[in-house]
Coordinates of C-alpha atoms in Angstrom, one line a residue:
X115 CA 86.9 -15.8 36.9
X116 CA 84.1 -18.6 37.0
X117 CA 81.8 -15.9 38.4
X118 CA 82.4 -13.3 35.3
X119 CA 81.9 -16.4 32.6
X120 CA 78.9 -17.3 34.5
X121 CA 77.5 -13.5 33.9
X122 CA 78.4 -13.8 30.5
X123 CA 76.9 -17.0 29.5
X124 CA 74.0 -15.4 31.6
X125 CA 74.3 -12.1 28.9
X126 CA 74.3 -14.6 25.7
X127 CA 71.3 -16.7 26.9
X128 CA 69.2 -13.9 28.2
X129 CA 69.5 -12.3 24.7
X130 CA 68.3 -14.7 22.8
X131 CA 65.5 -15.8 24.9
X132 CA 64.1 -12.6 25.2
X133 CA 64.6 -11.8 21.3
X134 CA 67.7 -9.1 20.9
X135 CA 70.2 -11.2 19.2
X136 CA 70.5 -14.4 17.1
X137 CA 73.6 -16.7 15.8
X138 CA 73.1 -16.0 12.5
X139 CA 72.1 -18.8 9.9
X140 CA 71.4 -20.8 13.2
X141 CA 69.0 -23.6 11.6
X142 CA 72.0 -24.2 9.3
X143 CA 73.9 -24.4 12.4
X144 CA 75.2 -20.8 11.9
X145 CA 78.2 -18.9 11.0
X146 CA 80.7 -18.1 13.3
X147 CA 81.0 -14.7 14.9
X148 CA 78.1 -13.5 13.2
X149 CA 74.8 -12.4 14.9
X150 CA 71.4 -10.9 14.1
X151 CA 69.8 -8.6 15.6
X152 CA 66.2 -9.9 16.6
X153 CA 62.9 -7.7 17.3
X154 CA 64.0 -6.4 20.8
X155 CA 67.9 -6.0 19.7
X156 CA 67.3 -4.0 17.1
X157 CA 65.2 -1.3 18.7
X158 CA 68.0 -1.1 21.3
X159 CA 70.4 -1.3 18.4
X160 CA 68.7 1.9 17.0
X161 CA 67.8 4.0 19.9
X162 CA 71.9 4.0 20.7
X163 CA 72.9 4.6 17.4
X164 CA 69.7 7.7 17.4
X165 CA 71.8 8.6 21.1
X166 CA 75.1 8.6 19.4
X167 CA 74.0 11.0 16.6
X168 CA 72.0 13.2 18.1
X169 CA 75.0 14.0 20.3
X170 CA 77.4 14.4 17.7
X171 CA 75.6 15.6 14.6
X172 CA 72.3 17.5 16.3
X173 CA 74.2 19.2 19.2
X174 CA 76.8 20.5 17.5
X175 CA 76.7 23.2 14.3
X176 CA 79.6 22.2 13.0
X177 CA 79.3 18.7 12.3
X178 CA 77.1 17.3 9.8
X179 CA 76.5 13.8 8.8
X180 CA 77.6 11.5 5.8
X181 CA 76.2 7.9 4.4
X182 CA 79.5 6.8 2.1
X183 CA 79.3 3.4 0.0
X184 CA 80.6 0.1 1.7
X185 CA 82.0 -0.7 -1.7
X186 CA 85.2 2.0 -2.7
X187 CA 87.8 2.3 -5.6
X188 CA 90.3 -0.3 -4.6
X189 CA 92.9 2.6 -4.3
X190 CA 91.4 3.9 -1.8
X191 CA 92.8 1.2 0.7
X192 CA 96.3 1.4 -0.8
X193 CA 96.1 5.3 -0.1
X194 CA 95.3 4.4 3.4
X195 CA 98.1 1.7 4.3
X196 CA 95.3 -1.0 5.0
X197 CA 96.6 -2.9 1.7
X198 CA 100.0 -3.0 3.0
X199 CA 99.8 -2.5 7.1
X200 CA 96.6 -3.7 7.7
X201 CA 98.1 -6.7 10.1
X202 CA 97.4 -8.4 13.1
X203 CA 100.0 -10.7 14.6
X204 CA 98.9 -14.1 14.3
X205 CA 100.0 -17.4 16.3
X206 CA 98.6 -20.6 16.7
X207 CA 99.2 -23.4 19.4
X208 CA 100.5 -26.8 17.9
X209 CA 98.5 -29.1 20.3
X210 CA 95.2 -27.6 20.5
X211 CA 95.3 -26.0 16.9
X212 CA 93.4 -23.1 18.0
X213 CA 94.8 -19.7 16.6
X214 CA 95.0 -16.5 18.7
X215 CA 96.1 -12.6 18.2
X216 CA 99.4 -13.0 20.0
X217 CA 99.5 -9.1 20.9
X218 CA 95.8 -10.4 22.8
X219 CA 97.4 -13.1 24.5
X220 CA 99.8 -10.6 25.7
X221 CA 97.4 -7.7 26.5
X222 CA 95.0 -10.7 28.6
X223 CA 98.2 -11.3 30.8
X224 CA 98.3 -7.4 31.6
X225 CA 94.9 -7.2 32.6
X226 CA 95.4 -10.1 34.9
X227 CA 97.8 -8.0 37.0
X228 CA 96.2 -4.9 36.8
X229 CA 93.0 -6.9 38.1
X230 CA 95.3 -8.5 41.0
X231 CA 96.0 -4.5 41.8
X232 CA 92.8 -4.0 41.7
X233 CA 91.7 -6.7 44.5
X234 CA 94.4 -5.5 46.9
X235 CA 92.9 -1.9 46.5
X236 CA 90.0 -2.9 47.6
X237 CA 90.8 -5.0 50.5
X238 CA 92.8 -2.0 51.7
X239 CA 89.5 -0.5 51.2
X240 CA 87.4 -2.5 53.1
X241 CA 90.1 -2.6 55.9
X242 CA 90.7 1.5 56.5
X243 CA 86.9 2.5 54.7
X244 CA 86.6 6.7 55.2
X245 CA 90.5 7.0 55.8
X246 CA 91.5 5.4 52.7
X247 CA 93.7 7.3 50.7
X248 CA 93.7 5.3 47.0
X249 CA 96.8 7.3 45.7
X250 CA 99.2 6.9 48.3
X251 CA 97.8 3.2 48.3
X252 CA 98.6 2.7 45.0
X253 CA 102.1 4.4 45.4
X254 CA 103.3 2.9 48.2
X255 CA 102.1 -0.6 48.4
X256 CA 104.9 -2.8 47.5
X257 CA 102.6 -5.5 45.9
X258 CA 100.7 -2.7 44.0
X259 CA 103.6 -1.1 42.2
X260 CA 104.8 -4.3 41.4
X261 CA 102.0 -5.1 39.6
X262 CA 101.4 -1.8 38.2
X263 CA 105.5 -2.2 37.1
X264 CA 104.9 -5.3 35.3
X265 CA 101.8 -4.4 34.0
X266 CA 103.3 -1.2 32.4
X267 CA 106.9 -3.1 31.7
X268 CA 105.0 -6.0 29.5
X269 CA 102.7 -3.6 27.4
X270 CA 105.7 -1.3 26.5
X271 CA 107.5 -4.2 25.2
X272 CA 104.9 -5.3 23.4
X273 CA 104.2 -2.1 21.6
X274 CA 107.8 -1.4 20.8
X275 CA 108.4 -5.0 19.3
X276 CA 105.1 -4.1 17.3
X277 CA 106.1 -1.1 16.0
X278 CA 109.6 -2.6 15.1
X279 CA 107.7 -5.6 14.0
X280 CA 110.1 -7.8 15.8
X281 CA 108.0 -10.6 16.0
X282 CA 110.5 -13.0 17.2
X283 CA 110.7 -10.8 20.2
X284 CA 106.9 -10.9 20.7
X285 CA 107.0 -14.9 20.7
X286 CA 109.8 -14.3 23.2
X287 CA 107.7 -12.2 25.3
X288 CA 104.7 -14.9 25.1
X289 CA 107.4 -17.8 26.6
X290 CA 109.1 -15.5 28.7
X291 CA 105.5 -14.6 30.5
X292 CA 104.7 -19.2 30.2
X293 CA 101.4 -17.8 28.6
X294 CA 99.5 -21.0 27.8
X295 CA 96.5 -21.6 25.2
X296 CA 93.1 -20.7 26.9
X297 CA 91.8 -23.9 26.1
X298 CA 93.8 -26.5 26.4
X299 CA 97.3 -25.3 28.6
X300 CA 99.7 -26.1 26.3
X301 CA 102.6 -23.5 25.3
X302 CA 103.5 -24.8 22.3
X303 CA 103.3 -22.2 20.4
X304 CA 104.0 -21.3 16.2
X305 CA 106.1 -18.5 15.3
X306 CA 104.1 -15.4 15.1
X307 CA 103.1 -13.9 11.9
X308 CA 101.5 -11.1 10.2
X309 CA 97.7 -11.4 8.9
X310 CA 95.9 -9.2 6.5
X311 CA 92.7 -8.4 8.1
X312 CA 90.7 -7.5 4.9
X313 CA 88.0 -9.1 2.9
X314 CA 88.2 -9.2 -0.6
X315 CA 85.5 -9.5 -3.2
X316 CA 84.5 -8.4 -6.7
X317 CA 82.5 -6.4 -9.1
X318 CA 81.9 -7.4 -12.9
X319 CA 80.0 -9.3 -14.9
X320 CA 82.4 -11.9 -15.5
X321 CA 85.5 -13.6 -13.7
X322 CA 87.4 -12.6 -16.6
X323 CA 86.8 -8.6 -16.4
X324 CA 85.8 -8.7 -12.4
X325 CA 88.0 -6.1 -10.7
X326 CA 89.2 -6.8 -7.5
X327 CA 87.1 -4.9 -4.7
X328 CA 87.7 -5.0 -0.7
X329 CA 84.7 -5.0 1.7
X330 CA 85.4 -1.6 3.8
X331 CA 87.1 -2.7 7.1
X332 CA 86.4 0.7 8.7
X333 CA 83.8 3.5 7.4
X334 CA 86.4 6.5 8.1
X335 CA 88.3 6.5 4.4
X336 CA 84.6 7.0 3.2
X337 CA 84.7 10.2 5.1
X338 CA 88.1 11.5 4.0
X339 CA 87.4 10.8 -0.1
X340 CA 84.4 13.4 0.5
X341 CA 86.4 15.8 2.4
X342 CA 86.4 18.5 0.1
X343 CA 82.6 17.3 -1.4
X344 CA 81.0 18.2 1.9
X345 CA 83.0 21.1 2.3
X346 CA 82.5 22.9 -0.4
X347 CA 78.9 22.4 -0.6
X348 CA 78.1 22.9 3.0
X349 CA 80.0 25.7 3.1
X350 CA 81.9 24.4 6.2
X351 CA 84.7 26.2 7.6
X352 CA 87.2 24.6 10.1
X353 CA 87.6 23.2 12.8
X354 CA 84.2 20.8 11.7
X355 CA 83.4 17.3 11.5
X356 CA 81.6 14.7 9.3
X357 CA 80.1 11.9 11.5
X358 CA 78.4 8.7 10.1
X359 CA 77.2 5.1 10.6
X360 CA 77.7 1.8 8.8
X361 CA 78.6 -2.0 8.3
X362 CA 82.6 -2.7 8.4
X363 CA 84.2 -5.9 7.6
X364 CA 87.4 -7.7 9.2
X365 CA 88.5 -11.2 8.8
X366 CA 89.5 -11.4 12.2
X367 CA 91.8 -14.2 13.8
X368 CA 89.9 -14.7 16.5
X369 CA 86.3 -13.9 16.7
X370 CA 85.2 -14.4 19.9
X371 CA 83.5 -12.7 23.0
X372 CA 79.8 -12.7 21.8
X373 CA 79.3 -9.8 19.8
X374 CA 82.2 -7.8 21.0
X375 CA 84.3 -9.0 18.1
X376 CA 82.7 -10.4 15.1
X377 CA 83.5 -10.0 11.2
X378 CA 80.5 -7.9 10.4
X379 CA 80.2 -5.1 12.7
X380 CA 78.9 -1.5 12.9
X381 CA 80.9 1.2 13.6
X382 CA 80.2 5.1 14.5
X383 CA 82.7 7.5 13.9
X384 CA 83.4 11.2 13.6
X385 CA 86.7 13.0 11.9
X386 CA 87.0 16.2 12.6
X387 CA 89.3 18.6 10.5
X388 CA 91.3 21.3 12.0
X389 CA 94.1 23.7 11.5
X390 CA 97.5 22.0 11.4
X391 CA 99.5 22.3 15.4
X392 CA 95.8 22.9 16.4
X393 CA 95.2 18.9 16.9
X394 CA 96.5 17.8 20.7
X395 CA 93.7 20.8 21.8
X396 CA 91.1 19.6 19.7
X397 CA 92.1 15.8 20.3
X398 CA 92.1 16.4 24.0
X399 CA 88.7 17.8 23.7
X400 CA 87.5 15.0 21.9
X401 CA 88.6 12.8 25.4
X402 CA 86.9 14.5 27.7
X403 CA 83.4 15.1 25.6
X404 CA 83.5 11.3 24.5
X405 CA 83.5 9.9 28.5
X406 CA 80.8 12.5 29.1
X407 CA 78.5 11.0 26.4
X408 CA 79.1 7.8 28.1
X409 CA 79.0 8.5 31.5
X410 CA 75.6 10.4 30.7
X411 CA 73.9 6.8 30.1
X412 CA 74.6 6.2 33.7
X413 CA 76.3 3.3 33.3
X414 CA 79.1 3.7 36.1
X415 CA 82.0 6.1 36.4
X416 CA 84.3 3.1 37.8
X417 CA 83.3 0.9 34.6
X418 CA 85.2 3.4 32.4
X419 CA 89.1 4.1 32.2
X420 CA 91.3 5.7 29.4
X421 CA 94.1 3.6 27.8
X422 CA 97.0 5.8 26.3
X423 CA 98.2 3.7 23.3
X424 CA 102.0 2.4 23.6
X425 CA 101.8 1.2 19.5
X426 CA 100.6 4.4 17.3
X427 CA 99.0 3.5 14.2
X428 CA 101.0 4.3 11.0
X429 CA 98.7 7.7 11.0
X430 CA 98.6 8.7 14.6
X431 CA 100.9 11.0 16.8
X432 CA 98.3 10.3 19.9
X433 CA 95.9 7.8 20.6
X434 CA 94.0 6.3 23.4
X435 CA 90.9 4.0 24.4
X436 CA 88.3 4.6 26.6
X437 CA 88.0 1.5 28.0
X438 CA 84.6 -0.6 29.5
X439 CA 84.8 -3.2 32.2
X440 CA 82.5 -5.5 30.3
X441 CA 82.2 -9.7 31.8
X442 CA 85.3 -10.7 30.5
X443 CA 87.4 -7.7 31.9
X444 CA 88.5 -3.8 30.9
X445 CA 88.5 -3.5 27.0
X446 CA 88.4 -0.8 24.2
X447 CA 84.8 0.6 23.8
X448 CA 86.0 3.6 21.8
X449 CA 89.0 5.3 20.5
X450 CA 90.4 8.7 20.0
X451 CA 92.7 9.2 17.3
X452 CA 94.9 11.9 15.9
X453 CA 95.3 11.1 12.7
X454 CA 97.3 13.8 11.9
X455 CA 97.3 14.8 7.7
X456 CA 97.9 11.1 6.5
X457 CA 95.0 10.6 5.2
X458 CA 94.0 13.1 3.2
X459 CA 98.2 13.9 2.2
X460 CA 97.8 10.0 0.8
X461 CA 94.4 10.6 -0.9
X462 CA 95.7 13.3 -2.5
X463 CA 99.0 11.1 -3.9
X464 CA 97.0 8.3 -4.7
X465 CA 94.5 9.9 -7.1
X466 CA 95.9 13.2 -8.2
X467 CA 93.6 15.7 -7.1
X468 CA 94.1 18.5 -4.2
X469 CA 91.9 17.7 -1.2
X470 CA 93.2 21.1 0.6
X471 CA 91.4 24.1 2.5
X472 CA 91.3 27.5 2.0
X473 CA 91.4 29.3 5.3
X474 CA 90.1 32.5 4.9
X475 CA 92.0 33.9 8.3
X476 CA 95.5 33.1 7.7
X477 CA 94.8 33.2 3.6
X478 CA 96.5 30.4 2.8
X479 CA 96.0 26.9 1.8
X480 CA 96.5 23.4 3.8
X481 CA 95.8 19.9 4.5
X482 CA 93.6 19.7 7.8
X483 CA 94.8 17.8 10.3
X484 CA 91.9 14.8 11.7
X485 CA 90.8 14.3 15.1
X486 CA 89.0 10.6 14.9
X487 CA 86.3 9.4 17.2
X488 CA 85.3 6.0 16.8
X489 CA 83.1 3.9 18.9
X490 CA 82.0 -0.3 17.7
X491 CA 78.1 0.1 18.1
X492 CA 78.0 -3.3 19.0
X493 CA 80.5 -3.1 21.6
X494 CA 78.4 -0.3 22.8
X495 CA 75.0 -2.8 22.6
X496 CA 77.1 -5.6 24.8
X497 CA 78.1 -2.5 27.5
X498 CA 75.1 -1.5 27.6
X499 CA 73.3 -4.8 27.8
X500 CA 75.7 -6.6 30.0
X501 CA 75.9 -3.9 32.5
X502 CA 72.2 -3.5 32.8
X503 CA 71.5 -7.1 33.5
X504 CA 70.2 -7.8 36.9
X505 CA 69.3 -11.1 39.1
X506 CA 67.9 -9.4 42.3
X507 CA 66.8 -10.8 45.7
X508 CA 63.4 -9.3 47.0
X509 CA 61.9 -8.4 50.2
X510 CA 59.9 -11.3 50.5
X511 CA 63.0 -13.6 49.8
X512 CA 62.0 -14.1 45.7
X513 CA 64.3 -13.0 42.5
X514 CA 63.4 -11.4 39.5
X515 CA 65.4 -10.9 36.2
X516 CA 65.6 -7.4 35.5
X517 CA 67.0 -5.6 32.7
X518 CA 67.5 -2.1 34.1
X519 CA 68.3 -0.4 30.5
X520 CA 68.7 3.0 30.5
X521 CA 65.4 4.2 29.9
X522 CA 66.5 6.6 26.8
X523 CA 67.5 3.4 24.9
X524 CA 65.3 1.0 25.8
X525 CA 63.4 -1.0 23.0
X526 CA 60.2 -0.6 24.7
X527 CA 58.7 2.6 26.7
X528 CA 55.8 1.0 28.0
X529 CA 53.6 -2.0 28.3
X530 CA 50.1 -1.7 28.5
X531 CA 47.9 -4.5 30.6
X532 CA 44.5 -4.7 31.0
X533 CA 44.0 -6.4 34.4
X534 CA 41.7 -9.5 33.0
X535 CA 40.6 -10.2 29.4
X536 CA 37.0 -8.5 29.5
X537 CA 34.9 -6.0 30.9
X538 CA 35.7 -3.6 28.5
X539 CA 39.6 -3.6 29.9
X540 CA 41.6 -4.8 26.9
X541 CA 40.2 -1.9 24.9
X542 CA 40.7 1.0 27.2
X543 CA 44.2 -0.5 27.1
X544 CA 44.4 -0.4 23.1
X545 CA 42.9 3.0 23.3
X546 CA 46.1 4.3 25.5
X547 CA 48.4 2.2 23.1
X548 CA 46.7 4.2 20.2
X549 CA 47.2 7.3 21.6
X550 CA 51.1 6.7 23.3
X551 CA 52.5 4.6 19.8
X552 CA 52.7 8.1 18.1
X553 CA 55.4 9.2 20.6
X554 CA 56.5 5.8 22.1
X555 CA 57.2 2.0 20.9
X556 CA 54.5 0.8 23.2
X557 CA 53.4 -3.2 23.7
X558 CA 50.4 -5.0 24.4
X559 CA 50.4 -7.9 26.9
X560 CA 47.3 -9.5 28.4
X561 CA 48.8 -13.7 28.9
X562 CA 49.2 -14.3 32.4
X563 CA 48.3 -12.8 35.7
X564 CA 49.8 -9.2 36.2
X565 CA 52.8 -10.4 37.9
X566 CA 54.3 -13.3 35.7
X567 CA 53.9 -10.1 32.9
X568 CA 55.4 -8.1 35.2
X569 CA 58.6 -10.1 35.1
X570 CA 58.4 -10.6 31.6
X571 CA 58.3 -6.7 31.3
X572 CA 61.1 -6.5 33.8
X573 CA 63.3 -9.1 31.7
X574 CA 63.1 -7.3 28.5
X575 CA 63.6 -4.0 30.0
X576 CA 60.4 -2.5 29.6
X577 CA 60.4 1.0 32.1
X578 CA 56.9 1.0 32.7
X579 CA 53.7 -1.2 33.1
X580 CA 50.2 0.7 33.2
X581 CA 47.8 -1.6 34.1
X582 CA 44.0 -0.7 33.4
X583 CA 41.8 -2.2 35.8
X584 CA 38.0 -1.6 37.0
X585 CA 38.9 1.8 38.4
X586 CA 39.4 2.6 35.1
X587 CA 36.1 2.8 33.7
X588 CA 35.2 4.7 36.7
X589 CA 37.5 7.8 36.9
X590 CA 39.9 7.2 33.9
X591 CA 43.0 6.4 36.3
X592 CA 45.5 3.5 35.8
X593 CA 48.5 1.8 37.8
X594 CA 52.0 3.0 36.4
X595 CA 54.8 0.5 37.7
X596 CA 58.0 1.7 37.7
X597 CA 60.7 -0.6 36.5
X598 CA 63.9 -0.2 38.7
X599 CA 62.4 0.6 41.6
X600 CA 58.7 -1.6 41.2
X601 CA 57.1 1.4 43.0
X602 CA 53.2 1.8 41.7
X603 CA 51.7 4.8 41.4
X604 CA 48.0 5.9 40.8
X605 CA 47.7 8.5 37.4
X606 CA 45.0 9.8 35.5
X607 CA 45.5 8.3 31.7
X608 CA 46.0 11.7 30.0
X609 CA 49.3 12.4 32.7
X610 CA 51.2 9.1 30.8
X611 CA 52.9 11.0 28.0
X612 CA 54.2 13.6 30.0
X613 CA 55.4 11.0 32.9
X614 CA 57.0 8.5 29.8
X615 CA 58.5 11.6 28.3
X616 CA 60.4 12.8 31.5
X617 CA 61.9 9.7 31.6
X618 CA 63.0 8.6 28.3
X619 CA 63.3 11.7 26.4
X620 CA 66.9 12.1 24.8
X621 CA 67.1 15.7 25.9
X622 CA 66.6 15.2 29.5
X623 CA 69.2 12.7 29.3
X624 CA 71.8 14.5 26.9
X625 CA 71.9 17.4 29.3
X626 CA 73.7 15.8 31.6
X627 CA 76.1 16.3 29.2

């Protein structure tokens, strides 16, 4: 445990030295769980949400993008339960006066067994290496089951008292389990309660005509009040999808874990419409394409694991996560939703007007059923991040900080050096940034001797280094350093946009779709 809080106060600091993210406000000694996005974060920032779109929207005909308004008619959130069932259980410990999601508490203790299954997996391993069988393992081993039993015996509880809203009996589950308060052990705990999640605000002139607003705490209700807008005038016949991008609000309980849960957070989404009893196909469709986007970014297959939902939301008959191993442990990085004809039926209530389909096939009218995709881009930024941050051991016994991005995202395709200030080096080297910059972000660096800037390069995840030198001037060759693997190679100047392009372009990375 000491090990993964280490990596993640290694993840914090290295992001804002090496200018991705900020506290926010910081010289007035900042706002909690808000962040900015500096120079080198919001590059990144872009290039996943330009990954994430060109997937869903480019790739696919039937899918086509939206940009709805963070401000909405305040009906709109009593059409989609958030007014009334917009909750998270809420306790707080008497001693340390610290408060805490109690279904969080709960899911934390979970994880802690599955992660004690987990170690005795690979032990076993270790100890039988090509003859391991992992399933029988996992079946067998009386420790394993155990913890797999509990594991699956706590979060069913959980989700059933949730769904009953039997809080009392999610208190009970908190003592039964002797969970204690992170910070300072104690378990004496508050009766849990229900807390509205939602940020209220107001538009007017004046505080006596201001009408109560809410800021958005999720960008899919902008989606389903357009429905039949982008229908009609795209012409769009189902199954198809409306994807988009934006700012969401929540006043969470507990804001904590960097930027994994903060108040102000962006969010990409997808819903996809289809014919009613057509939804479990399309929804396990959805699964399986969503790990493949992921797993195309080369991140890890074992970092990645679905999570069946054992609470449904008020709209759902399926849901499930796909889950990231990220410092702290296995947590949601996107979910699946189908969200069934709720929205759209209570849209429909709410405001009086029809928000139907005509399918021309069966000729007859309908409310589609949705198939949600939702993934926190900020989440995605910490995965991505965390995962690619490096401390390696050399050959000759040195480290280096490396931040082995993949190369489709990273904020930075290339640096250009000129081996020493003069000669005529540093402007062969703005020449090749002049000419790259049109297809590439590209950066200049000439402090230091080539080394220190190779680690700085390395650091901020830079893929290549060309370094111009006095061959230069002579046959119009430079050295192309290679990132990951710090091999150096010898190219003619007018071969860079084609090697660069290889390796970053988002086609040669989305095929592996």
């Amino acid at each position: 445990m000491a090990k993964q809080e280490d990596i993640f106060k290694n993840v914090v600091s290295h992001a804002k030295e090496y200018g991705f993210i900020f506290p926010s406000s910081e010289i007035y000694d900042g706002l909690s769980a808000v962040y900015d996005y500096a120079q080198n974060g919001v590059e990144l920032k872009k290039n996943i949400r330009e990954y994430w779109w060109k997937a869903m929207v480019q790739m696919n005909d039937n899918i086509v993008g939206l940009d709805a308004a963070i401000l909405m008619h305040p009906t709109t959130w009593k059409a989609s339960g958030h007014v009334d069932a917009f909750n998270d259980p809420l306790i707080d410990n008497k001693d340390s006066k610290r408060r805490y999601r109690a279904d969080v508490l709960i899911e934390d203790y979970a994880e802690k067994l599955n992660q004690k299954a987990v170690k005795e997996i690979e032990k076993a391993r270790t100890r039988f290496g090509e003859a391991f069988d992992e399933a029988e393992f996992v079946s067998t081993n009386a420790r394993v089951v155990e913890y797999k039993a509990k594991e699956r015996e706590i979060l069913e509880r959980m989700g059933r008292s949730l769904g009953n809203e039997d809080l009392e009996d999610v208190k009970l589950l908190i003592e039964e389990l002797e969970i204690a308060c992170p910070e300072s052990g104690s378990r004496n705990w508050t009766e849990v309660r229900q807390f509205n999640l939602m940020f209220g605000t107001k538009l007017g002139a004046s505080a006596d005509s201001a009408m109560d607003l809410y800021l958005r705490p999720e960008t899919a209700q902008g989606i389903f009040v357009n429905f039949l807008n982008v229908q009609k005038s795209g012409r769009m016949k189902v199954p198809f999808g409306i994807a988009q991008t934006g700012k969401a609000f929540r006043n969470e309980i507990v804001a904590r874990q960097f930027i994994f849960r903060m108040r102000e957070f962006e969010q990409m989404e997808m819903q996809f419409f289809v014919r009613p009893g057509e939804e479990m196909k399309h929804y396990e469709f959805w699964k399986e394409a969503r790990l493949k986007w992921h797993l195309s970014l080369g991140l890890g297959k074992e970092n990645y694991r679905f999570h069946d939902h054992e609470k449904l939301a008020h709209y759902a008959n399926a849901a499930a996560d796909i889950e990231f191993n990220f410092p702290f442990g296995f947590k949601e990085l996107e979910g699946i939703h189908s969200r069934t004809d709720f929205d759209l039926k209570a849209h429909e209530q709410f405001s009086g007007r029809k928000l139907q389909y005509f399918d021309a096939e069966l000729n007859k009218n309908y409310v589609p059923y949705v198939v949600e995709t939702s993934v926190g881009l900020d989440r995605m930024f910490l995965a991505v991040f965390a995962t690619s941050l490096k401390e390696e051991t050399l050959e000759d016994g040195s480290t280096r900080t490396v931040l082995k991005l993949p190369s489709v995202l990273a904020p930075t395709k290339a640096a250009v050096l000129p081996l020493v200030k003069k000669d005529g080096l540093p402007e062969i080297a703005h020449k090749i940034i002049a000419d790259l910059k049109w297809d590439f972000n590209v950066a200049y660096d000439e402090k230091d001797a080539v080394g220190r800037r190779y680690r700085r390069q390395d650091a901020l995840g830079t893929p290549f280094c060309i370094t111009v030198d006095h061959q230069t001037i002579e046959d119009e060759t430079v050295t192309i350093r290679h990132r990951d693997s710090m091999q150096q190679d010898r190219v003619k100047i007018s071969d860079l946009k084609t090697i660069i392009e290889n390796e970053v372009a988002m086609k040669n990375w989305l095929q592996k779709i």
